[in-house]
Short mmCIF file of N, CA and C in Angstrom, two decimals:
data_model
loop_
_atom_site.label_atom_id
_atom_site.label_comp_id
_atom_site.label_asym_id
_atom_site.label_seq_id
_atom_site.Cartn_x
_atom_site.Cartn_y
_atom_site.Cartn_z
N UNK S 1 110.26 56.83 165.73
CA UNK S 1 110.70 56.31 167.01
C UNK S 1 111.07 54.85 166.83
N UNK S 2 112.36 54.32 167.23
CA UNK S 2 112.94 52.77 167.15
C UNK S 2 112.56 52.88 168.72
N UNK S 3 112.57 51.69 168.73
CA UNK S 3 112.37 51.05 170.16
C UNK S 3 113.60 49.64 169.98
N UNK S 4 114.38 49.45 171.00
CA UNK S 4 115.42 48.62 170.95
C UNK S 4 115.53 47.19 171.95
N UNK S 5 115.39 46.21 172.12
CA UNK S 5 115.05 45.84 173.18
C UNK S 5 116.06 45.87 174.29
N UNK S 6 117.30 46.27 174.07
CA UNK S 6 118.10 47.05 175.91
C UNK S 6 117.78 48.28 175.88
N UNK S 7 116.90 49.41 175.37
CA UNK S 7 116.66 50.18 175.63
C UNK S 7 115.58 50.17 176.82
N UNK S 8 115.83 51.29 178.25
CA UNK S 8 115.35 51.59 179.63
C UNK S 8 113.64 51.19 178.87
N UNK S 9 112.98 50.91 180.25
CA UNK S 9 111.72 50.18 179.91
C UNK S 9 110.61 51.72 179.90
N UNK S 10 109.84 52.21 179.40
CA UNK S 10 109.19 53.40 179.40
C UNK S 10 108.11 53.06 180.23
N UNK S 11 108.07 54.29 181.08
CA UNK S 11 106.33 54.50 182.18
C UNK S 11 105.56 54.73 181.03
N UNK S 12 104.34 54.11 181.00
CA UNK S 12 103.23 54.56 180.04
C UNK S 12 101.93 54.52 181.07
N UNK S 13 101.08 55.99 180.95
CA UNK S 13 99.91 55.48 181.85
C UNK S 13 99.35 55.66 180.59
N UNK S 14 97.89 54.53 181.00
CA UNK S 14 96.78 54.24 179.64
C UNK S 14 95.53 54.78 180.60
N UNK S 15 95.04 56.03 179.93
CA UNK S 15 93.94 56.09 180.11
C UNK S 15 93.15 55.00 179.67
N UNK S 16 91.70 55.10 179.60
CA UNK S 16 90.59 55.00 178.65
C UNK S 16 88.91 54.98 179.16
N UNK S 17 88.09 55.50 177.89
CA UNK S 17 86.62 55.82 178.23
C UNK S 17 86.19 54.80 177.69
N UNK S 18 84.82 54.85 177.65
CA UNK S 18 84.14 53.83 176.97
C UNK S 18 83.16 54.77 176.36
N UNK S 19 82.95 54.84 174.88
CA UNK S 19 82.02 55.98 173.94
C UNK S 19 80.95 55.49 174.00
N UNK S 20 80.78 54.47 174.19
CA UNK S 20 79.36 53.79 174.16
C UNK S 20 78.83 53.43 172.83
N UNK S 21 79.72 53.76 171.86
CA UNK S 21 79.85 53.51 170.52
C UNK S 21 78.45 54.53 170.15
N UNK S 22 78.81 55.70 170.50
CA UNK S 22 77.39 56.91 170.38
C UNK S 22 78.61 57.64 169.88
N UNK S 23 78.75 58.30 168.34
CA UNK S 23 79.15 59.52 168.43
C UNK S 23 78.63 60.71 169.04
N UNK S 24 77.89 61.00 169.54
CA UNK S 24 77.92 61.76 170.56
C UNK S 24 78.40 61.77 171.63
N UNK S 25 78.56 60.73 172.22
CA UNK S 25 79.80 60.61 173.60
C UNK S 25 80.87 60.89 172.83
N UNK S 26 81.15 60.51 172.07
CA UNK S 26 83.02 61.05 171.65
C UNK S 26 83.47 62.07 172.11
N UNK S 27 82.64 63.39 171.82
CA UNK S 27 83.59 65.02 171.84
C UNK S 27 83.51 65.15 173.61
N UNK S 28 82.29 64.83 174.22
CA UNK S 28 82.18 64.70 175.65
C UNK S 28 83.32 63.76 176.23
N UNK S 29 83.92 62.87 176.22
CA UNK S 29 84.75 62.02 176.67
C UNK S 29 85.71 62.60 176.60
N UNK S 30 86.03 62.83 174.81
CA UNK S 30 87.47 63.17 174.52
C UNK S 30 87.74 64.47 175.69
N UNK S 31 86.61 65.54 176.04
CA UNK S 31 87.10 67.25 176.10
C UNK S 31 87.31 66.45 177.67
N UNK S 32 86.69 65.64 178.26
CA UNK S 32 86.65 65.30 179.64
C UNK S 32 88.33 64.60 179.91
N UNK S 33 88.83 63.91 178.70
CA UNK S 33 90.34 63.24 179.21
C UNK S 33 91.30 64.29 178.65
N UNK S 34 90.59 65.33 177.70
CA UNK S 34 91.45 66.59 177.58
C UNK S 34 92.00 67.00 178.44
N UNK S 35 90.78 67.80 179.43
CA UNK S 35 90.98 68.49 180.36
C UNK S 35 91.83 67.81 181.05
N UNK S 36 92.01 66.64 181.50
CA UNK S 36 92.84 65.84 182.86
C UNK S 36 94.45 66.19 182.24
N UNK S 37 94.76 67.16 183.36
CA UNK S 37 96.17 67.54 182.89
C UNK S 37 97.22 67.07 184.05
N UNK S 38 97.26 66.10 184.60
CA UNK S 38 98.07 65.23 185.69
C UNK S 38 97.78 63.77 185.19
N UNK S 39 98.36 63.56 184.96
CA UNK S 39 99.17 63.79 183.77
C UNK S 39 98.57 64.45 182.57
N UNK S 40 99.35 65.15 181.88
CA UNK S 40 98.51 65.66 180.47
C UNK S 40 98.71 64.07 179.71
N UNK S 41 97.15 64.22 178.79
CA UNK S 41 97.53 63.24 177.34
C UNK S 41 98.34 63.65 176.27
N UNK S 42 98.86 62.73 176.04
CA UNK S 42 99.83 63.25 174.87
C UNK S 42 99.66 62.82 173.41
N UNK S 43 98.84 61.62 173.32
CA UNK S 43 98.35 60.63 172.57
C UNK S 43 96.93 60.05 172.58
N UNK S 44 96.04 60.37 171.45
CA UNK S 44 94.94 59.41 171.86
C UNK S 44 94.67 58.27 170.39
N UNK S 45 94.33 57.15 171.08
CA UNK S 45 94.25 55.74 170.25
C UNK S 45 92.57 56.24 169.86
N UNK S 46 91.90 55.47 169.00
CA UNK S 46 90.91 56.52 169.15
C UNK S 46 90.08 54.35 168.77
N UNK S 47 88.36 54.87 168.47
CA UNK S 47 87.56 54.27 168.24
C UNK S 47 87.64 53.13 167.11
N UNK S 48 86.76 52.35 167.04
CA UNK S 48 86.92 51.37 166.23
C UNK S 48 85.24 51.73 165.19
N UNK S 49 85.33 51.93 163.83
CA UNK S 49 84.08 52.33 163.04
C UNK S 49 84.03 53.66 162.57
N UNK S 50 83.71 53.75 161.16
CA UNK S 50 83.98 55.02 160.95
C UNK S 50 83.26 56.26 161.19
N UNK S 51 81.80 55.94 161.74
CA UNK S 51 80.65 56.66 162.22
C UNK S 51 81.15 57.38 163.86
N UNK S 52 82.29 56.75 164.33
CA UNK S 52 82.67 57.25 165.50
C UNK S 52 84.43 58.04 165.13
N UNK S 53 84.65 57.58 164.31
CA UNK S 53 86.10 57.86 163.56
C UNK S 53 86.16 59.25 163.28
N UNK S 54 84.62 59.85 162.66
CA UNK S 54 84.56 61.02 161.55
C UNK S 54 83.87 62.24 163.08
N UNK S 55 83.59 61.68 164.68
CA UNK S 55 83.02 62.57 165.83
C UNK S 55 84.47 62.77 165.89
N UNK S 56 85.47 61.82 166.38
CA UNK S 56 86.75 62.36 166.84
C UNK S 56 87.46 62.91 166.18
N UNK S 57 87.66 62.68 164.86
CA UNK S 57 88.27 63.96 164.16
C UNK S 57 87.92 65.35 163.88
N UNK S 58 86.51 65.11 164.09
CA UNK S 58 85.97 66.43 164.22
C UNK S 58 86.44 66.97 165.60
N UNK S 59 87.17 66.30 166.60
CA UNK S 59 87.41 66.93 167.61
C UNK S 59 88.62 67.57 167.12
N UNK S 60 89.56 66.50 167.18
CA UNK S 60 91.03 67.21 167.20
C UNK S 60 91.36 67.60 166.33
N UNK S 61 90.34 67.50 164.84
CA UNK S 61 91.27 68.49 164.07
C UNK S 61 91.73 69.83 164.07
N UNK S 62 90.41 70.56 164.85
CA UNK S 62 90.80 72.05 164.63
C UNK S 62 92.08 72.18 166.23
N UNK S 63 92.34 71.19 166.70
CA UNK S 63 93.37 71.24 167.70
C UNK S 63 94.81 70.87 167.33
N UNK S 64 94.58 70.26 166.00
CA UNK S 64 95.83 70.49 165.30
C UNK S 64 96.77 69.02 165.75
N UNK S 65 96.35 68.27 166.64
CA UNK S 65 96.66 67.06 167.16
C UNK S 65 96.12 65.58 166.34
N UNK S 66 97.69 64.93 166.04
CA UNK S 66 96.85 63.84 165.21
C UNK S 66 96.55 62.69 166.04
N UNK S 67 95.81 62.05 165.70
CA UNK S 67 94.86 60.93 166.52
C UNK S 67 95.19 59.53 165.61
N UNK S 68 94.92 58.47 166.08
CA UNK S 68 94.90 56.80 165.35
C UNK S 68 93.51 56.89 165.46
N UNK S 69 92.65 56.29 164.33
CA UNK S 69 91.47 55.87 164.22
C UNK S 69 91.38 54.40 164.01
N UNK S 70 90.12 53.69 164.09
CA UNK S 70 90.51 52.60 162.94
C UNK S 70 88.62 52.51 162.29
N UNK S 71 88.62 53.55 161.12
CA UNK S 71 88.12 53.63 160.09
C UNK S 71 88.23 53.48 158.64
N UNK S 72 86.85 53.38 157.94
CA UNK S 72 87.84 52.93 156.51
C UNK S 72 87.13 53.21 155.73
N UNK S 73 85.89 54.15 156.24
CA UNK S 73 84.98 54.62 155.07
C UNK S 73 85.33 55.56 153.99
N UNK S 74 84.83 55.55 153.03
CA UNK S 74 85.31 56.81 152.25
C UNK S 74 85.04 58.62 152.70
N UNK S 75 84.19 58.45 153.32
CA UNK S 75 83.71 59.91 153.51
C UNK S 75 84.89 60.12 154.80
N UNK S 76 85.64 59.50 155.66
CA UNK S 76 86.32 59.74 156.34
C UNK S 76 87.87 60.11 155.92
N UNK S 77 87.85 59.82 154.53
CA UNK S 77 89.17 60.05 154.03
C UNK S 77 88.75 61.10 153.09
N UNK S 78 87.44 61.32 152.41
CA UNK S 78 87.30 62.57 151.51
C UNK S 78 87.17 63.70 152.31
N UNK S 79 87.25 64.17 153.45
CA UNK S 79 87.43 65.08 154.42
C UNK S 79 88.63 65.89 154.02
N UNK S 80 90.09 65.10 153.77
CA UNK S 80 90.87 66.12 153.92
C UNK S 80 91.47 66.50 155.24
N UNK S 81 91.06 65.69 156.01
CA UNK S 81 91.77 65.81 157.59
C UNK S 81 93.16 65.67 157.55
N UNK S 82 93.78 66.77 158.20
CA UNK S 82 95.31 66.46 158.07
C UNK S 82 96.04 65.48 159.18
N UNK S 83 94.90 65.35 160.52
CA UNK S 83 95.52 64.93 161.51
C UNK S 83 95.01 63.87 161.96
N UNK S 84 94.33 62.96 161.00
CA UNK S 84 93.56 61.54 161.11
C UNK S 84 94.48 60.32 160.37
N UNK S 85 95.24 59.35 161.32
CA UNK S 85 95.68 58.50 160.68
C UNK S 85 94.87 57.09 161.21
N UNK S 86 94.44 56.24 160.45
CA UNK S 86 93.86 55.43 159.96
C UNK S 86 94.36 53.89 160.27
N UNK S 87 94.47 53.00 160.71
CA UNK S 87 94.63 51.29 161.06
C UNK S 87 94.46 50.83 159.87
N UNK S 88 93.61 50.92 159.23
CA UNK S 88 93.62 50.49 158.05
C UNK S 88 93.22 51.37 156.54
N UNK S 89 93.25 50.64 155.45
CA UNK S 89 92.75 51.15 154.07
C UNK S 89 92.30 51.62 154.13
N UNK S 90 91.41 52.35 152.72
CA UNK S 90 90.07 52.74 152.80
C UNK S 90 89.12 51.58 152.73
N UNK S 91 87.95 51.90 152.96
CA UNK S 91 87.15 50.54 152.40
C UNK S 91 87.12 49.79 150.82
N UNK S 92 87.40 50.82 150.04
CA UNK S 92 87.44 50.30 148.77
C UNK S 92 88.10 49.40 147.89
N UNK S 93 89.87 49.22 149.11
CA UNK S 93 90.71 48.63 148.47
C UNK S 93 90.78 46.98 149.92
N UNK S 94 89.86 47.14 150.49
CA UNK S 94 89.91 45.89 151.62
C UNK S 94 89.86 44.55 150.91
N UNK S 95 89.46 44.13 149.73
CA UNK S 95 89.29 42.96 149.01
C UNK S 95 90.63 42.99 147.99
N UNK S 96 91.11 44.27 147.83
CA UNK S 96 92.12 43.89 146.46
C UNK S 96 93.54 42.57 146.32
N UNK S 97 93.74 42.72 147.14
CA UNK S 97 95.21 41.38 147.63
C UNK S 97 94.31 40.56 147.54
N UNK S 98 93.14 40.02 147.88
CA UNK S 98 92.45 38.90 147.87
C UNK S 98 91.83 38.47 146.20
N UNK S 99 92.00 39.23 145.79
CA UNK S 99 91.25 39.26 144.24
C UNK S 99 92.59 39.13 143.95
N UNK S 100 93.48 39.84 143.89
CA UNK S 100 95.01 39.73 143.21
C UNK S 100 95.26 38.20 143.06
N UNK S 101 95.16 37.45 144.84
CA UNK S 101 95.34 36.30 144.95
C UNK S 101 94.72 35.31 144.44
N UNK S 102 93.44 35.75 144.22
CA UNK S 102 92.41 34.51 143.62
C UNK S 102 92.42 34.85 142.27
N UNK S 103 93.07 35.88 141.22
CA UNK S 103 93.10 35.70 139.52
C UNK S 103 94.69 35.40 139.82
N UNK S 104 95.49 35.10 140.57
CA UNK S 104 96.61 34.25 140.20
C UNK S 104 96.45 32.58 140.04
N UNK S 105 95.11 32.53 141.14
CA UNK S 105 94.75 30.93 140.92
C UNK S 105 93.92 30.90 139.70
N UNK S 106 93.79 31.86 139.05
CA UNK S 106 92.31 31.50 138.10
C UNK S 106 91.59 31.62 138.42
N UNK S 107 90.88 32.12 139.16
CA UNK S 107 89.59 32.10 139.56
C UNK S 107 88.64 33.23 138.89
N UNK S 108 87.98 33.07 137.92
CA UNK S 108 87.41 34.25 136.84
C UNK S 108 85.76 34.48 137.67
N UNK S 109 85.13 34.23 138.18
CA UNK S 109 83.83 34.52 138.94
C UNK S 109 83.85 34.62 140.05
N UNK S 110 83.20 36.01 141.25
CA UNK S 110 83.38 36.21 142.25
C UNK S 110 82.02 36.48 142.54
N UNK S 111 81.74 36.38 143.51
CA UNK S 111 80.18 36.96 144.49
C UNK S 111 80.26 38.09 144.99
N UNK S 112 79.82 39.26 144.79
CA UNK S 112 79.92 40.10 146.07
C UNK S 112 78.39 40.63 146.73
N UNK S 113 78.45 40.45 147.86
CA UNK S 113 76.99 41.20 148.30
C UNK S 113 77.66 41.71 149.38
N UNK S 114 76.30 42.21 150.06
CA UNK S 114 76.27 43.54 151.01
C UNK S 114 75.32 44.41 151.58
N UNK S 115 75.15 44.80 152.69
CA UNK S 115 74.17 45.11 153.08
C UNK S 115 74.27 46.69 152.84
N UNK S 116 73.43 46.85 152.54
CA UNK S 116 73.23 48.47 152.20
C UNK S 116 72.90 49.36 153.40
N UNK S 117 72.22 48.58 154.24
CA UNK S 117 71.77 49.49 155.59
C UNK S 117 72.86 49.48 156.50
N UNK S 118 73.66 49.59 156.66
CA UNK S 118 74.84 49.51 157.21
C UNK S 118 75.08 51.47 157.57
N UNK S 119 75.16 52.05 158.53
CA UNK S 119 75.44 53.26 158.56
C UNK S 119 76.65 53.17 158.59
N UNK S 120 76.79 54.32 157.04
CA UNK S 120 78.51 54.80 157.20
C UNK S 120 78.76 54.17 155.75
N UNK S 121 77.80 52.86 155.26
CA UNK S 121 78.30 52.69 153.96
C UNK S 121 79.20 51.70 153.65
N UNK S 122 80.05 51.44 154.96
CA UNK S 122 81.52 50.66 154.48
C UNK S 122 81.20 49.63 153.57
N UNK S 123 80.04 48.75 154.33
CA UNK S 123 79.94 47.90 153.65
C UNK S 123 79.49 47.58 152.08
N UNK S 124 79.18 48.57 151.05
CA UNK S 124 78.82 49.35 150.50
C UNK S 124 79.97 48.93 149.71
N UNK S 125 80.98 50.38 149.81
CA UNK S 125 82.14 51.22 149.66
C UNK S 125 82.94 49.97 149.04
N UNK S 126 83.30 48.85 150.07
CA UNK S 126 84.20 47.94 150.19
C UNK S 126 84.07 46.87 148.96
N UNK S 127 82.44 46.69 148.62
CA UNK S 127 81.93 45.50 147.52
C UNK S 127 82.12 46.37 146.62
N UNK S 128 82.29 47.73 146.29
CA UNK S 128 82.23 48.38 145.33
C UNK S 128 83.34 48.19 144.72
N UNK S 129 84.36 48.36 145.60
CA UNK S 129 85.88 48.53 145.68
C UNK S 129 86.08 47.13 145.03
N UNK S 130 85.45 46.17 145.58
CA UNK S 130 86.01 45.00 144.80
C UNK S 130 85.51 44.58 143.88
N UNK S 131 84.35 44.87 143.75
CA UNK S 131 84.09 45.14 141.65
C UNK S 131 84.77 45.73 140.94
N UNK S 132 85.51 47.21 141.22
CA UNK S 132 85.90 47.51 140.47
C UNK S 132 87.28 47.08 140.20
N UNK S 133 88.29 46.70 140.83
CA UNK S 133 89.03 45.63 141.13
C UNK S 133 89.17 44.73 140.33
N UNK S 134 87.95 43.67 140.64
CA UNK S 134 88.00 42.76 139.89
C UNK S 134 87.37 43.06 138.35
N UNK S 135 86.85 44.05 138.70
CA UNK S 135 86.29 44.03 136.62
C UNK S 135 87.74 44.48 135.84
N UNK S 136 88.44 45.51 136.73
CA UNK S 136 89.94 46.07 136.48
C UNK S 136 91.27 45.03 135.74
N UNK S 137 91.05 43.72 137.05
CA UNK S 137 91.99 42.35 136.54
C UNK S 137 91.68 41.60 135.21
#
């Protein structure tokens, strides 16, 4: 889809819920703005985190409808979901342009830490990603 700027201005109505950042509210919300068919949805923007990323795809995948997430864990992309597109990376490659950028300055020693208790891992995933990265350069 181009969008032009003299092109006619489009009606858009915006739903939206609030998940409460509980995957468990997800599939309840989502089936609740499902159902509202005046207008039908045609599109859903979806959650921010991948612990809420991996409830909503479990919704719509078997509905065959693709969704925007913005997750970046690995287990959300080792799924295999055909109808989950993503805001960003995975977590693993979130540091690489930044490492690219800092061994163009020279910079041969990096820090990485991270909290391990983090549900979902990203944070994890992401320092991993940039070790291996940087041990790679």
């Amino acid at each position: 889809l181009t969008v032009h700027p003299d092109d006619p201005p489009w009606q858009v109505n915006v739903t939206y819920t609030d998940d409460m950042s509980d995957a468990a509210v997800i599939p309840v919300s989502l089936s609740a703005l499902k159902a509202k068919r005046d207008p039908p949805i045609d599109h859903f923007l979806g959650t921010y985190s991948s612990t809420l990323c991996l409830a909503q795809a479990e919704f719509f995948e078997p509905l065959g409808q693709p969704n925007l997430c913005a997750g970046a864990s690995p287990t959300l992309f080792s799924r295999n979901y055909k109808y989950v597109f993503t805001a960003f990376s995975p977590a693993e490659f979130y540091h690489a342009s930044v490492l690219d950028m800092m061994w163009l300055k020279h910079a041969r020693k990096v820090a990485i830490l991270y909290d391990d208790g983090y549900e979902g891992g990203f944070n994890k995933h992401a320092c991993l990603g940039a070790r291996s990265h940087a041990t790679w350069l």
